[in-house]
Amino acid sequence: MKIEQRMDVDLVWTDKAPKIEPTNILVYHQEEHGSATALAGKALLGKETPVAKVYSKLMSVPAINYMPSPMWPEYRIYETRSMDGQRWFVIRIPRCHPLEITMSERMNVNNWLYTYPIVRDIILILNQYGVRSLTYMTADLFSIHPEFKDYGSIKHGHLGVFNFNNINEEVLEYFGDKRSEHGSDFALAPNVWIWCNTFANFNPRGYAKVLLTASSPKFVDMDAADALLNYIQNQYHLPYDENILNQFASQLETAADMTYIKMDLEDEQDDDYDMTGWEV
């Protein structure tokens, strides 16, 4: 075990620190609506265990935890290899700083304050080990909200690919039918653009890319997950486990059905009393 510390981050390597070699980073937040990124991340990681865990006082962590299956507060870093042998660090973020879905500048004033220091320190630590590019996979989370109706939206089952190093390039490539659209602005969650902007400026090569899949009102959107996985496999040659993908999708569907649980209560309660059990 090795611990590396920066101003606001403690990074714990579960074994010894990795060797220095050309490395890419893939980042995702597992609680995005539609579960596309959670599904894609699970399929890519398979049964891999974390090679590092990241702790910070700035992370958003619930006060209450549970046994015998406690929630983990830390970011987790996994190591995997592409089919041509390239090393990838996959960063799995359990939760982000709370966000109000609004364009009002008076809201969400602390997102930068609580996100940037964590991102900066992680990037500075990983830079030492040969990191040269970062890809953030996310969903078009805001397009289904009325306040963002005038912004662009990704069609269901498609994928927008945005090069964060050329902000003036108004091109979105669609994986699948190869169409492109010009002139559309897409709203990005704070976590997405802060990771990409920081990496683009704090890494010697600084190549950052956003993979933007469609948002969905569904709890589990397999089409959006497939769009991410197909692009990642074809472009980055990263394999994924389809059996694990389907198993995890089934587990999430079951969890969605159990979001509100009808409880059998004692005789002193009314028969039609509905108690909320737990939320996923």
mmCIF file of C-alpha atoms in Angstrom, residues 7 10 13 25 32 41 57 78 83 87 89 97 102 117 260 276:
data_model
loop_
_atom_site.group_PDB
_atom_site.id
_atom_site.type_symbol
_atom_site.label_atom_id
_atom_site.label_comp_id
_atom_site.label_asym_id
_atom_site.label_seq_id
_atom_site.Cartn_x
_atom_site.Cartn_y
_atom_site.Cartn_z
ATOM 1 C CA MET A 7 -3.624 19.732 -0.782
ATOM 2 C CA ASP A 10 -5.516 11.481 -0.173
ATOM 3 C CA TRP A 13 -2.842 2.724 -3.874
ATOM 4 C CA ILE A 25 -8.160 7.966 -18.224
ATOM 5 C CA GLU A 32 -26.497 9.655 -13.642
ATOM 6 C CA GLY A 41 -18.663 1.295 -16.467
ATOM 7 C CA LYS A 57 -12.998 16.328 2.903
ATOM 8 C CA TYR A 78 -9.444 0.738 -11.643
ATOM 9 C CA MET A 83 -6.936 -5.194 -26.718
ATOM 10 C CA ARG A 87 -3.242 0.899 -19.978
ATOM 11 C CA PHE A 89 -7.280 4.092 -15.464
ATOM 12 C CA HIS A 97 -21.763 17.785 -5.244
ATOM 13 C CA THR A 102 -31.298 25.580 -13.446
ATOM 14 C CA PRO A 117 -9.671 20.905 -5.915
ATOM 15 C CA TYR A 260 -41.079 2.119 -2.890
ATOM 16 C CA THR A 276 -41.371 4.050 1.956
#
